[in-house]
mmCIF file of C-alpha atoms in Angstrom:
data_model
loop_
_atom_site.group_PDB
_atom_site.id
_atom_site.type_symbol
_atom_site.label_atom_id
_atom_site.label_comp_id
_atom_site.label_asym_id
_atom_site.label_seq_id
_atom_site.Cartn_x
_atom_site.Cartn_y
_atom_site.Cartn_z
ATOM 1 C CA UNK A 22 105.762 -12.578 86.352
ATOM 2 C CA UNK A 23 103.712 -14.691 88.726
ATOM 3 C CA UNK A 24 100.758 -12.334 88.340
ATOM 4 C CA UNK A 25 100.899 -12.723 84.550
ATOM 5 C CA UNK A 26 100.987 -16.496 84.842
ATOM 6 C CA UNK A 27 97.968 -16.493 87.156
ATOM 7 C CA UNK A 28 96.118 -14.100 84.866
ATOM 8 C CA UNK A 29 96.914 -16.228 81.803
ATOM 9 C CA UNK A 30 95.793 -19.367 83.595
ATOM 10 C CA UNK A 31 92.576 -17.678 84.647
ATOM 11 C CA UNK A 32 91.866 -16.591 81.078
ATOM 12 C CA UNK A 33 92.436 -20.137 79.805
ATOM 13 C CA UNK A 34 90.200 -21.620 82.482
ATOM 14 C CA UNK A 35 87.573 -18.998 81.794
ATOM 15 C CA UNK A 36 87.645 -19.721 78.062
ATOM 16 C CA UNK A 37 87.438 -23.469 78.747
ATOM 17 C CA UNK A 38 84.479 -22.993 81.080
ATOM 18 C CA UNK A 39 82.675 -20.828 78.512
ATOM 19 C CA UNK A 40 83.308 -23.448 75.822
ATOM 20 C CA UNK A 41 81.981 -26.166 78.122
ATOM 21 C CA UNK A 42 78.837 -24.187 78.873
ATOM 22 C CA UNK A 43 78.237 -23.341 75.207
ATOM 23 C CA UNK A 44 78.803 -26.942 74.045
ATOM 24 C CA UNK A 45 76.598 -28.259 76.848
ATOM 25 C CA UNK A 46 73.831 -25.871 75.859
ATOM 26 C CA UNK A 47 74.130 -26.596 72.128
ATOM 27 C CA UNK A 48 74.824 -30.342 72.200
ATOM 28 C CA UNK A 49 73.017 -31.252 75.411
ATOM 29 C CA UNK A 50 69.904 -29.067 75.186
ATOM 30 C CA UNK A 51 69.303 -27.275 71.869
ATOM 31 C CA UNK A 52 70.287 -30.130 69.515
ATOM 32 C CA UNK A 53 68.320 -32.879 71.349
ATOM 33 C CA UNK A 54 65.261 -30.622 71.554
ATOM 34 C CA UNK A 55 65.537 -29.770 67.846
ATOM 35 C CA UNK A 56 65.897 -33.427 66.829
ATOM 36 C CA UNK A 57 63.022 -34.444 69.106
ATOM 37 C CA UNK A 58 60.844 -31.643 67.752
ATOM 38 C CA UNK A 59 61.511 -32.566 64.128
ATOM 39 C CA UNK A 60 60.906 -36.260 64.858
ATOM 40 C CA UNK A 61 57.619 -35.542 66.620
ATOM 41 C CA UNK A 62 56.470 -33.168 63.885
ATOM 42 C CA UNK A 63 57.445 -35.211 60.830
ATOM 43 C CA UNK A 64 57.759 -38.814 62.060
ATOM 44 C CA UNK A 65 55.490 -38.905 65.087
ATOM 45 C CA UNK A 66 54.492 -42.571 64.780
ATOM 46 C CA UNK A 67 58.030 -43.886 64.268
ATOM 47 C CA UNK A 68 59.521 -41.623 66.938
ATOM 48 C CA UNK A 69 57.108 -43.001 69.520
ATOM 49 C CA UNK A 70 57.827 -46.651 68.724
ATOM 50 C CA UNK A 71 55.333 -47.366 65.934
ATOM 51 C CA UNK A 72 52.562 -47.824 68.480
ATOM 52 C CA UNK A 73 49.279 -49.566 67.710
ATOM 53 C CA UNK A 74 46.142 -48.283 69.436
ATOM 54 C CA UNK A 75 42.741 -49.874 69.803
ATOM 55 C CA UNK A 76 39.480 -48.079 69.102
ATOM 56 C CA UNK A 77 39.553 -46.621 72.613
ATOM 57 C CA UNK A 78 42.915 -44.983 72.052
ATOM 58 C CA UNK A 79 44.825 -47.390 74.313
ATOM 59 C CA UNK A 80 48.318 -48.383 73.181
ATOM 60 C CA UNK A 81 48.413 -52.186 72.853
ATOM 61 C CA UNK A 82 51.935 -52.646 71.503
ATOM 62 C CA UNK A 83 54.346 -51.887 68.698
ATOM 63 C CA UNK A 84 53.809 -52.509 65.006
ATOM 64 C CA UNK A 85 57.394 -53.814 64.871
ATOM 65 C CA UNK A 86 57.375 -56.470 67.607
ATOM 66 C CA UNK A 87 55.311 -59.656 67.620
ATOM 67 C CA UNK A 88 53.259 -60.899 70.551
ATOM 68 C CA UNK A 89 51.936 -64.263 71.653
ATOM 69 C CA UNK A 90 48.305 -64.943 72.532
ATOM 70 C CA UNK A 91 48.221 -67.624 75.212
ATOM 71 C CA UNK A 92 45.929 -68.838 77.950
ATOM 72 C CA UNK A 93 47.095 -68.406 81.553
ATOM 73 C CA UNK A 94 49.685 -71.006 82.531
ATOM 74 C CA UNK A 95 48.135 -73.855 84.504
ATOM 75 C CA UNK A 96 49.739 -75.683 87.407
ATOM 76 C CA UNK A 97 52.074 -78.382 86.159
ATOM 77 C CA UNK A 98 52.368 -76.923 82.646
ATOM 78 C CA UNK A 99 55.765 -75.972 81.257
ATOM 79 C CA UNK A 100 54.280 -73.768 78.550
ATOM 80 C CA UNK A 101 50.802 -72.267 78.160
ATOM 81 C CA UNK A 102 48.304 -73.347 75.523
ATOM 82 C CA UNK A 103 47.480 -70.848 72.767
ATOM 83 C CA UNK A 104 44.319 -68.814 73.209
ATOM 84 C CA UNK A 105 42.448 -69.982 70.123
ATOM 85 C CA UNK A 106 40.113 -67.004 70.067
ATOM 86 C CA UNK A 107 42.945 -65.004 68.511
ATOM 87 C CA UNK A 108 45.069 -65.207 65.399
ATOM 88 C CA UNK A 109 48.361 -66.791 66.342
ATOM 89 C CA UNK A 110 51.799 -65.462 65.288
ATOM 90 C CA UNK A 111 54.729 -67.432 63.979
ATOM 91 C CA UNK A 112 56.169 -69.938 66.470
ATOM 92 C CA UNK A 113 58.950 -68.432 68.529
ATOM 93 C CA UNK A 114 60.632 -68.850 71.869
ATOM 94 C CA UNK A 115 61.453 -65.154 71.753
ATOM 95 C CA UNK A 116 57.972 -63.689 72.223
ATOM 96 C CA UNK A 117 56.385 -62.552 75.422
ATOM 97 C CA UNK A 118 52.815 -63.565 76.199
ATOM 98 C CA UNK A 119 49.665 -61.504 75.756
ATOM 99 C CA UNK A 120 46.209 -62.906 76.367
ATOM 100 C CA UNK A 121 44.444 -59.590 77.009
ATOM 101 C CA UNK A 122 46.007 -57.590 74.159
ATOM 102 C CA UNK A 123 46.934 -54.609 76.336
ATOM 103 C CA UNK A 124 50.492 -55.395 77.447
ATOM 104 C CA UNK A 125 53.234 -57.926 76.890
ATOM 105 C CA UNK A 126 56.525 -59.055 78.358
ATOM 106 C CA UNK A 127 59.457 -59.220 75.968
ATOM 107 C CA UNK A 128 61.635 -62.211 76.777
ATOM 108 C CA UNK A 129 64.498 -62.560 74.300
ATOM 109 C CA UNK A 130 65.318 -62.032 70.648
ATOM 110 C CA UNK A 131 67.292 -64.512 68.574
ATOM 111 C CA UNK A 132 67.286 -67.380 66.124
ATOM 112 C CA UNK A 133 67.676 -71.119 66.737
ATOM 113 C CA UNK A 134 70.688 -71.222 64.380
ATOM 114 C CA UNK A 135 69.991 -74.858 63.497
ATOM 115 C CA UNK A 136 70.569 -76.343 60.071
ATOM 116 C CA UNK A 137 67.697 -77.549 57.921
ATOM 117 C CA UNK A 138 68.509 -81.208 58.636
ATOM 118 C CA UNK A 139 68.914 -80.789 62.396
ATOM 119 C CA UNK A 140 66.884 -83.549 64.049
ATOM 120 C CA UNK A 141 65.554 -81.297 66.812
ATOM 121 C CA UNK A 142 64.478 -78.629 64.323
ATOM 122 C CA UNK A 143 62.813 -81.228 62.103
ATOM 123 C CA UNK A 144 60.874 -82.531 65.115
ATOM 124 C CA UNK A 145 59.858 -78.993 66.094
ATOM 125 C CA UNK A 146 58.447 -78.435 62.613
ATOM 126 C CA UNK A 147 56.580 -81.744 62.646
ATOM 127 C CA UNK A 148 55.095 -81.013 66.084
ATOM 128 C CA UNK A 149 54.181 -77.477 65.043
ATOM 129 C CA UNK A 150 52.450 -78.694 61.875
ATOM 130 C CA UNK A 151 50.453 -81.276 63.831
ATOM 131 C CA UNK A 152 49.402 -78.563 66.314
ATOM 132 C CA UNK A 153 48.354 -76.188 63.515
ATOM 133 C CA UNK A 154 46.230 -78.915 61.902
ATOM 134 C CA UNK A 155 44.637 -79.853 65.238
ATOM 135 C CA UNK A 156 44.038 -76.330 66.552
ATOM 136 C CA UNK A 157 42.628 -74.889 63.343
ATOM 137 C CA UNK A 158 40.339 -77.715 62.295
ATOM 138 C CA UNK A 159 36.690 -77.072 63.108
ATOM 139 C CA UNK A 160 33.542 -79.195 62.743
ATOM 140 C CA UNK A 161 32.986 -77.625 59.311
ATOM 141 C CA UNK A 162 36.580 -77.128 58.166
ATOM 142 C CA UNK A 163 39.427 -79.629 58.133
ATOM 143 C CA UNK A 164 42.984 -78.372 57.760
ATOM 144 C CA UNK A 165 45.165 -80.546 55.549
ATOM 145 C CA UNK A 166 48.875 -80.867 56.416
ATOM 146 C CA UNK A 167 49.734 -79.804 52.864
ATOM 147 C CA UNK A 168 47.844 -76.521 53.429
ATOM 148 C CA UNK A 169 50.054 -75.424 56.341
ATOM 149 C CA UNK A 170 52.385 -72.611 55.169
ATOM 150 C CA UNK A 171 56.042 -72.412 56.195
ATOM 151 C CA UNK A 172 55.600 -69.399 58.485
ATOM 152 C CA UNK A 173 53.093 -71.377 60.587
ATOM 153 C CA UNK A 174 55.797 -73.837 61.657
ATOM 154 C CA UNK A 175 59.052 -71.842 61.570
ATOM 155 C CA UNK A 176 60.207 -68.815 63.513
ATOM 156 C CA UNK A 177 61.920 -65.764 62.068
ATOM 157 C CA UNK A 178 65.574 -64.883 62.497
ATOM 158 C CA UNK A 179 64.831 -62.405 65.280
ATOM 159 C CA UNK A 180 62.104 -64.468 66.900
ATOM 160 C CA UNK A 181 60.008 -61.309 67.076
ATOM 161 C CA UNK A 182 58.433 -61.191 63.613
ATOM 162 C CA UNK A 183 55.141 -59.273 63.955
ATOM 163 C CA UNK A 184 53.740 -60.520 60.637
ATOM 164 C CA UNK A 185 52.267 -63.692 59.192
ATOM 165 C CA UNK A 186 51.414 -64.605 55.615
ATOM 166 C CA UNK A 187 47.869 -64.167 54.249
ATOM 167 C CA UNK A 188 47.812 -67.956 53.754
ATOM 168 C CA UNK A 189 48.370 -68.570 57.479
ATOM 169 C CA UNK A 190 45.796 -65.948 58.440
ATOM 170 C CA UNK A 191 43.185 -67.443 56.098
ATOM 171 C CA UNK A 192 43.900 -70.908 57.497
ATOM 172 C CA UNK A 193 43.141 -69.572 61.005
ATOM 173 C CA UNK A 194 40.037 -67.636 59.969
ATOM 174 C CA UNK A 195 37.651 -70.610 60.319
ATOM 175 C CA UNK A 196 38.813 -71.334 63.868
ATOM 176 C CA UNK A 197 38.725 -67.645 64.890
ATOM 177 C CA UNK A 198 35.193 -67.260 63.497
ATOM 178 C CA UNK A 199 33.985 -70.388 65.300
ATOM 179 C CA UNK A 200 35.599 -69.476 68.652
ATOM 180 C CA UNK A 201 34.212 -65.929 68.598
ATOM 181 C CA UNK A 202 30.763 -66.712 67.213
ATOM 182 C CA UNK A 203 31.375 -64.640 64.092
ATOM 183 C CA UNK A 204 30.504 -65.235 60.472
ATOM 184 C CA UNK A 205 33.439 -66.499 58.435
ATOM 185 C CA UNK A 206 32.919 -63.667 55.947
ATOM 186 C CA UNK A 207 33.439 -61.100 58.742
ATOM 187 C CA UNK A 208 36.730 -62.637 59.793
ATOM 188 C CA UNK A 209 37.960 -63.065 56.225
ATOM 189 C CA UNK A 210 37.050 -59.422 55.655
ATOM 190 C CA UNK A 211 39.326 -58.412 58.552
ATOM 191 C CA UNK A 212 42.127 -60.493 57.063
ATOM 192 C CA UNK A 213 41.726 -58.862 53.661
ATOM 193 C CA UNK A 214 41.515 -55.386 55.196
ATOM 194 C CA UNK A 215 44.774 -55.848 57.121
ATOM 195 C CA UNK A 216 46.787 -57.467 54.343
ATOM 196 C CA UNK A 217 49.746 -55.345 53.255
ATOM 197 C CA UNK A 218 51.093 -55.904 49.746
ATOM 198 C CA UNK A 219 54.666 -55.956 48.479
ATOM 199 C CA UNK A 220 56.686 -52.768 48.933
ATOM 200 C CA UNK A 221 56.513 -50.772 45.687
ATOM 201 C CA UNK A 222 54.653 -53.710 44.207
ATOM 202 C CA UNK A 223 57.647 -56.047 43.911
ATOM 203 C CA UNK A 224 59.770 -56.133 47.098
ATOM 204 C CA UNK A 225 59.043 -58.633 49.871
ATOM 205 C CA UNK A 226 55.901 -60.685 50.314
ATOM 206 C CA UNK A 227 52.291 -59.825 51.240
ATOM 207 C CA UNK A 228 51.932 -59.862 55.023
ATOM 208 C CA UNK A 229 49.572 -59.231 57.912
ATOM 209 C CA UNK A 230 50.506 -57.656 61.227
ATOM 210 C CA UNK A 231 49.090 -60.024 63.870
ATOM 211 C CA UNK A 232 48.742 -57.435 66.627
ATOM 212 C CA UNK A 233 46.934 -55.024 64.326
ATOM 213 C CA UNK A 234 44.644 -57.821 63.118
ATOM 214 C CA UNK A 235 43.857 -59.040 66.639
ATOM 215 C CA UNK A 236 43.255 -55.483 67.827
ATOM 216 C CA UNK A 237 40.644 -55.075 65.096
ATOM 217 C CA UNK A 238 39.188 -58.466 66.036
ATOM 218 C CA UNK A 239 38.958 -57.421 69.666
ATOM 219 C CA UNK A 240 37.195 -54.194 68.719
ATOM 220 C CA UNK A 241 34.749 -56.253 66.631
ATOM 221 C CA UNK A 242 33.982 -58.752 69.385
ATOM 222 C CA UNK A 243 34.363 -56.317 72.316
ATOM 223 C CA UNK A 244 36.441 -59.030 74.041
#
């Protein structure tokens, strides 16, 4: 009787071990490899993080995550000044910094969650608008406060919005051309080339990916 019990137990353990090995092979090896293979074959760009490359083939970031373009932080400064050679993204405390356009440090994602009449938020918008007017005015082009679009002075819900409106890009074009010694028509051509329209012609708003635009600008200027 004892021998039968031992034999039965052994058979159960053996069946359990075989099931474990088969499930490990199928679920832990074959299925992940199949999913990875399909993703790489059919959705290569998305599977690898929607990477953006420069003309030299170097990955400079993701199409889905915004980046800042700042000067190196100086002694005594709490926050760096924007590097005005580049198109600037929407304001956000959630973006990492990137002044060489080859890497970035992601800090945090999130919204301010302040109401439209919050005094601090109102002051942020006023300060941001004044900075946009000051930074983007050139000897031959004066930015008017009324010309500053909403996305130039407000952050997105995630704080990591990679896009800006064509209006904000065009407003920056004069400053970018002047700082890089380029003709305005060249810079406006880049803006037009990298403007994406509404999805299916009616969903969303026209937009421009800032990293993609600045990568093209860098290739143009060899910065």
